[in-house]
Short mmCIF file of C-alpha atoms in Angstrom, two decimals:
data_model
loop_
_atom_site.label_atom_id
_atom_site.label_comp_id
_atom_site.label_asym_id
_atom_site.label_seq_id
_atom_site.Cartn_x
_atom_site.Cartn_y
_atom_site.Cartn_z
CA MET M 1 -7.53 -27.93 41.93
CA HIS M 2 -5.45 -24.52 41.14
CA TYR M 3 -6.13 -22.09 38.62
CA TYR M 4 -3.77 -19.86 36.73
CA VAL M 5 -4.72 -16.65 35.47
CA GLY M 6 -2.64 -15.54 32.29
CA PRO M 7 -1.97 -12.09 30.85
CA ALA M 8 -4.65 -12.44 27.53
CA ALA M 9 -7.05 -13.54 30.53
CA ILE M 10 -6.19 -10.00 32.95
CA VAL M 11 -5.73 -7.89 29.82
CA LEU M 12 -9.51 -9.09 28.59
CA LEU M 13 -10.63 -8.90 32.30
CA SER M 14 -9.62 -5.72 31.95
CA LEU M 15 -11.65 -4.76 28.53
CA PHE M 16 -14.97 -5.10 30.92
CA LEU M 17 -13.48 -3.69 34.15
CA LEU M 18 -13.81 -0.16 32.08
CA PRO M 19 -15.34 2.70 34.20
CA ALA M 20 -19.15 3.01 32.79
CA GLY M 21 -18.42 6.47 32.66
CA SER M 22 -15.99 6.37 29.92
CA VAL M 23 -19.18 4.30 27.60
CA ALA M 24 -22.22 6.95 28.68
CA GLN M 25 -19.18 9.71 27.91
CA LEU M 26 -19.65 9.00 24.25
CA ASN M 27 -23.17 8.87 23.70
CA GLN M 28 -23.37 12.56 24.71
CA GLN M 29 -25.18 14.59 22.53
CA LYS M 30 -22.68 17.51 20.95
CA PRO M 31 -22.78 20.72 21.23
CA GLU M 32 -24.37 23.32 18.57
CA ASN M 33 -20.63 24.42 17.82
CA ILE M 34 -20.17 20.92 15.75
CA GLU M 35 -23.57 20.33 15.09
CA ASN M 36 -23.57 20.14 11.71
CA VAL M 37 -20.31 19.10 11.02
CA GLY M 38 -19.80 16.02 8.54
CA VAL M 39 -20.14 14.99 5.32
CA THR M 40 -23.09 15.30 2.52
CA GLU M 41 -22.53 13.42 -0.42
CA HIS M 42 -23.57 15.08 -3.32
CA LEU M 43 -22.90 12.48 -5.71
CA GLY M 44 -23.68 12.98 -9.75
CA GLU M 45 -23.79 17.05 -8.85
CA GLN M 46 -20.92 19.00 -10.36
CA ILE M 47 -18.84 21.48 -8.61
CA PRO M 48 -18.28 25.48 -9.61
CA LEU M 49 -15.76 25.72 -11.93
CA ASP M 50 -15.61 29.56 -12.40
CA LEU M 51 -14.43 29.86 -8.63
CA THR M 52 -11.27 31.76 -8.42
CA PHE M 53 -8.18 30.73 -5.96
CA ALA M 54 -4.71 31.13 -5.26
CA SER M 55 -2.40 29.07 -6.57
CA ALA M 56 1.01 27.58 -4.92
CA GLU M 57 2.78 30.14 -6.87
CA GLY M 58 1.00 32.99 -5.89
CA ASP M 59 -1.21 33.02 -9.15
CA SER M 60 -5.07 33.39 -9.21
CA VAL M 61 -6.41 30.17 -11.13
CA THR M 62 -9.70 29.32 -11.42
CA LEU M 63 -11.05 25.58 -10.85
CA LYS M 64 -11.89 25.52 -14.58
CA GLU M 65 -7.64 25.87 -15.27
CA LEU M 66 -7.38 23.19 -13.52
CA PHE M 67 -9.43 20.74 -15.32
CA GLU M 68 -8.71 21.97 -18.84
CA ASP M 69 -6.59 18.42 -19.50
CA ASP M 70 -9.38 15.98 -19.46
CA LYS M 71 -8.44 14.13 -16.42
CA PRO M 72 -9.81 12.63 -13.35
CA VAL M 73 -9.19 14.83 -9.81
CA LEU M 74 -8.82 13.82 -6.46
CA LEU M 75 -10.20 17.07 -4.39
CA ASN M 76 -8.86 17.59 -1.10
CA PRO M 77 -10.10 19.84 1.50
CA VAL M 78 -7.62 20.36 4.42
CA TYR M 79 -6.33 23.61 6.46
CA TYR M 80 -2.86 23.60 6.26
CA GLU M 81 -2.19 24.64 9.90
CA CYS M 82 -4.36 21.82 11.24
CA PRO M 83 -1.94 20.05 14.34
CA GLN M 84 -3.52 16.91 13.85
CA LEU M 85 -5.94 15.00 11.42
CA CYS M 86 -5.86 17.12 8.31
CA SER M 87 -1.16 16.45 8.31
CA MET M 88 -2.44 12.60 8.87
CA ILE M 89 -4.92 13.11 6.00
CA LYS M 90 -2.45 14.58 4.27
CA GLU M 91 -0.11 11.61 4.68
CA ALA M 92 -2.16 9.26 3.39
CA ILE M 93 -3.56 11.03 0.46
CA PHE M 94 0.72 10.76 -0.48
CA GLN M 95 0.92 6.87 0.52
CA GLY M 96 -1.91 6.29 -1.97
CA VAL M 97 -0.31 8.71 -4.33
CA LYS M 98 2.95 6.75 -4.22
CA ASP M 99 1.68 3.88 -4.44
CA LEU M 100 -0.31 3.89 -7.69
CA GLN M 101 1.00 2.91 -11.15
CA TRP M 102 -0.73 6.50 -12.32
CA SER M 103 1.14 9.80 -11.25
CA PRO M 104 -0.46 13.29 -10.73
CA GLY M 105 -0.01 15.27 -13.73
CA THR M 106 0.31 12.96 -16.55
CA ASP M 107 -3.00 9.81 -15.30
CA TYR M 108 -5.40 12.46 -13.15
CA ASN M 109 -4.38 15.38 -10.98
CA ILE M 110 -4.92 16.40 -6.88
CA ILE M 111 -6.38 19.40 -5.85
CA THR M 112 -5.83 20.52 -2.25
CA PHE M 113 -7.15 23.62 -0.62
CA SER M 114 -7.62 25.10 2.70
CA PHE M 115 -10.56 25.87 3.63
CA ASP M 116 -9.64 28.60 6.26
CA HIS M 117 -9.61 31.63 4.92
CA GLU M 118 -7.05 33.07 6.53
CA GLU M 119 -4.15 30.77 5.26
CA GLY M 120 -2.36 32.11 2.46
CA GLN M 121 -0.47 31.52 -0.31
CA GLU M 122 3.03 30.78 2.14
CA LEU M 123 1.45 28.02 3.54
CA ALA M 124 0.17 26.20 0.13
CA ALA M 125 3.39 26.44 -1.52
CA GLU M 126 5.32 24.75 1.83
CA ASN M 127 3.00 22.48 1.79
CA LYS M 128 3.54 21.69 -1.98
CA GLN M 129 7.50 21.93 -1.71
CA ARG M 130 7.07 19.30 1.42
CA PHE M 131 4.82 16.82 -0.37
CA LEU M 132 6.65 17.37 -3.68
CA ASN M 133 9.94 16.95 -2.59
CA LYS M 134 8.60 13.42 -0.63
CA LEU M 135 7.22 12.21 -4.03
CA ASP M 136 9.92 12.81 -6.37
CA ARG M 137 8.47 12.00 -9.36
CA LYS M 138 8.53 13.57 -12.49
CA GLY M 139 5.54 16.32 -13.59
CA ALA M 140 3.30 16.05 -10.55
CA GLU M 141 4.10 19.49 -9.82
CA ASN M 142 2.10 20.24 -13.25
CA GLY M 143 -0.51 17.67 -11.51
CA TRP M 144 -0.83 18.40 -7.27
CA HIS M 145 -2.51 21.47 -6.64
CA PHE M 146 -2.19 23.51 -3.40
CA LEU M 147 -4.65 26.07 -3.09
CA SER M 148 -5.47 28.93 -0.99
CA GLY M 149 -9.08 31.37 -1.42
CA ASN M 150 -11.13 33.88 -0.17
CA LYS M 151 -14.32 33.23 2.02
CA LYS M 152 -16.77 33.29 0.05
CA ASN M 153 -15.22 31.01 -2.54
CA ILE M 154 -14.00 28.45 0.01
CA GLN M 155 -17.77 28.37 1.33
CA LYS M 156 -18.99 27.59 -2.27
CA LEU M 157 -16.66 24.71 -2.88
CA THR M 158 -17.17 23.26 0.78
CA GLY M 159 -20.63 23.46 -0.29
CA ALA M 160 -20.79 22.23 -3.27
CA VAL M 161 -19.23 18.53 -2.13
CA GLY M 162 -21.04 18.41 1.00
CA PHE M 163 -18.03 19.43 3.43
CA ASP M 164 -19.21 21.14 6.65
CA TYR M 165 -16.35 22.65 9.06
CA ASN M 166 -16.82 24.74 12.33
CA ARG M 167 -14.47 27.31 13.79
CA LEU M 168 -13.86 26.65 17.56
CA GLU M 169 -12.88 29.68 19.73
CA ASN M 170 -9.17 28.44 20.13
CA GLY M 171 -8.93 29.21 16.03
CA GLN M 172 -9.08 25.63 15.14
CA TYR M 173 -11.62 23.93 13.15
CA ALA M 174 -13.79 21.50 13.72
CA HIS M 175 -14.17 19.15 10.21
CA GLY M 176 -13.95 15.56 9.49
CA ALA M 177 -11.88 13.29 7.21
CA ALA M 178 -12.71 12.24 3.62
CA ILE M 179 -11.68 12.95 0.40
CA MET M 180 -13.87 13.42 -2.97
CA PHE M 181 -12.84 12.15 -6.61
CA LEU M 182 -14.47 14.34 -9.74
CA SER M 183 -14.72 13.31 -13.46
CA PRO M 184 -12.57 15.60 -15.84
CA ASP M 185 -16.14 17.84 -15.90
CA GLY M 186 -15.90 18.53 -12.10
CA THR M 187 -19.24 15.84 -11.96
CA ILE M 188 -18.40 13.94 -8.38
CA THR M 189 -18.25 10.43 -8.32
CA ARG M 190 -17.03 8.99 -5.45
CA TYR M 191 -16.25 9.55 -1.86
CA LEU M 192 -13.31 7.60 1.00
CA TYR M 193 -12.89 8.46 4.29
CA GLY M 194 -10.57 7.74 7.02
CA LEU M 195 -7.04 8.08 7.69
CA LYS M 196 -5.83 5.01 4.95
CA PHE M 197 -6.79 5.14 1.02
CA ASP M 198 -5.13 2.46 -0.29
CA GLU M 199 -4.11 2.00 -3.78
CA PHE M 200 -7.33 -0.49 -4.60
CA ASN M 201 -9.40 2.21 -3.20
CA MET M 202 -7.79 4.98 -5.71
CA ARG M 203 -7.65 3.63 -8.49
CA ASN M 204 -10.81 2.36 -8.64
CA ALA M 205 -12.02 5.34 -7.90
CA LEU M 206 -9.95 7.57 -10.49
CA TYR M 207 -10.94 5.13 -13.21
CA GLU M 208 -14.60 5.63 -12.31
CA ALA M 209 -14.50 9.78 -12.08
CA ALA M 210 -12.12 8.94 -15.25
CA ASP M 211 -15.18 7.30 -16.79
CA GLY M 212 -17.74 9.52 -15.36
CA GLU M 213 -19.04 6.91 -13.66
CA ILE M 214 -20.48 7.42 -10.48
CA GLY M 215 -20.08 5.60 -7.43
CA GLY M 216 -22.24 4.30 -4.66
CA THR M 217 -22.73 5.72 -1.64
CA ALA M 218 -19.83 5.21 0.85
CA GLU M 219 -20.64 3.83 4.40
CA GLN M 220 -18.95 6.85 6.48
CA VAL M 221 -16.95 5.55 9.40
CA LEU M 222 -16.26 9.42 9.79
CA LEU M 223 -12.93 10.64 11.66
CA TYR M 224 -13.79 14.11 13.25
CA CYS M 225 -10.47 16.32 13.49
CA TYR M 226 -11.88 17.54 17.45
CA GLN M 227 -14.13 15.34 19.95
CA TYR M 228 -15.90 16.75 23.00
CA ASP M 229 -13.71 16.36 26.59
CA ALA M 230 -17.02 16.26 29.28
CA ASP M 231 -13.75 16.85 31.57
CA SER M 232 -13.02 20.27 30.42
CA ASN M 233 -16.24 20.77 28.70
CA SER M 234 -14.74 21.36 25.52
CA TYR M 235 -13.54 19.64 21.82
CA ALA M 236 -10.14 18.24 22.05
CA PRO M 237 -7.72 17.26 19.58
CA VAL M 238 -8.31 13.58 18.79
CA ALA M 239 -5.32 12.07 16.98
CA TRP M 240 -4.00 10.93 20.39
CA ARG M 241 -6.98 9.11 20.83
CA ILE M 242 -6.08 7.24 17.40
CA MET M 243 -2.57 5.80 18.65
CA LYS M 244 -3.62 5.63 22.16
CA LEU M 245 -5.95 2.93 21.07
CA GLY M 246 -2.78 1.46 18.87
CA GLY M 247 -1.09 1.18 21.44
CA PHE M 248 -4.38 -0.22 23.44
CA ALA M 249 -4.23 -2.55 20.95
CA THR M 250 -0.91 -3.44 21.25
CA MET M 251 -0.82 -4.27 24.61
CA ILE M 252 -3.97 -6.75 24.11
CA ILE M 253 -1.84 -8.83 20.98
CA LEU M 254 0.32 -8.85 23.31
CA GLY M 255 -0.87 -9.71 26.40
CA ILE M 256 -2.56 -12.82 24.16
CA PHE M 257 0.79 -13.92 23.01
CA LEU M 258 2.47 -14.05 26.65
CA GLY M 259 -0.55 -15.95 27.81
CA PHE M 260 -0.16 -18.96 24.69
CA MET M 261 3.38 -19.06 25.11
CA TRP M 262 3.33 -19.40 29.38
CA LEU M 263 0.29 -21.95 28.25
CA ARG M 264 2.25 -23.50 25.77
CA TYR M 265 5.30 -23.92 28.32
CA ARG M 266 2.86 -25.29 30.99
CA TYR M 267 1.93 -27.87 28.77
CA SER M 268 5.27 -28.92 27.81
CA THR M 269 6.21 -28.82 30.98
CA ASN M 270 3.24 -31.25 32.36
CA GLU M 271 3.88 -33.84 29.59
CA LYS M 272 7.35 -33.72 30.75
CA GLN M 273 7.17 -34.41 34.19
CA ILE M 274 3.97 -37.40 33.50
CA LYS M 275 7.08 -39.01 31.18
CA GLU M 276 9.48 -38.44 33.83
CA PRO M 277 8.34 -38.44 37.20
CA ASN M 278 11.59 -38.92 39.56
CA GLY M 279 13.35 -36.79 36.70
CA ARG M 280 15.38 -39.65 34.83
CA ALA M 281 15.63 -40.18 31.28
#
């Protein structure tokens, strides 16, 4: 009797043949320089609204001024020149905002701020123009704020929301992927994590924030902008790893599909041979 090993079986078998070092590497302890990187939820706490930042237009503005219109706020810590995760987070926020019927400036506000004190108003203005042009929604320019600030005020704000990050030797940052929702008086009501903020979750988070209702602690599936590379003894960007996993998943699905089609073909061929042993109708 002959057995056929189809593409699906080969792909699945390969999962068990991955080098043991690949698994062991995941369990290695993180070096000290990112040991404290992550998010500690401060639900129910109020951020300091007296902190001063620079707007994308170059004006000095306090956070309190951005909360005066009695709207909930989506807070988005990034650094503008981040080559990987921050850009993906901003794109994820954009997609979520685009899908919402609520509009920034009309129903809620967004505060995107850089936690890199060396980034200035020019980068904030460049980011604001790019995303507002893509959104193309009336009044959004009054509700999506892009800020930069000094080190002291940035640390006070990131500390208030529990967003911890570290600057690495190459000048880039190790940090997590998270956004926060705040009530009109600056109280933290909800955290969302990851690289996809769907319309349902964002809408519910904004409803909670508008009412001042404190949401529950979210399960943190926290993506980090940098991941330790044991081969080079350093941290390297992980966005390419995310894309690599997506390609691997596609390969698995394709293998299963091809295996199913082959089995279907073999079955139909065997049925035909049984009915027509001599190849005649």
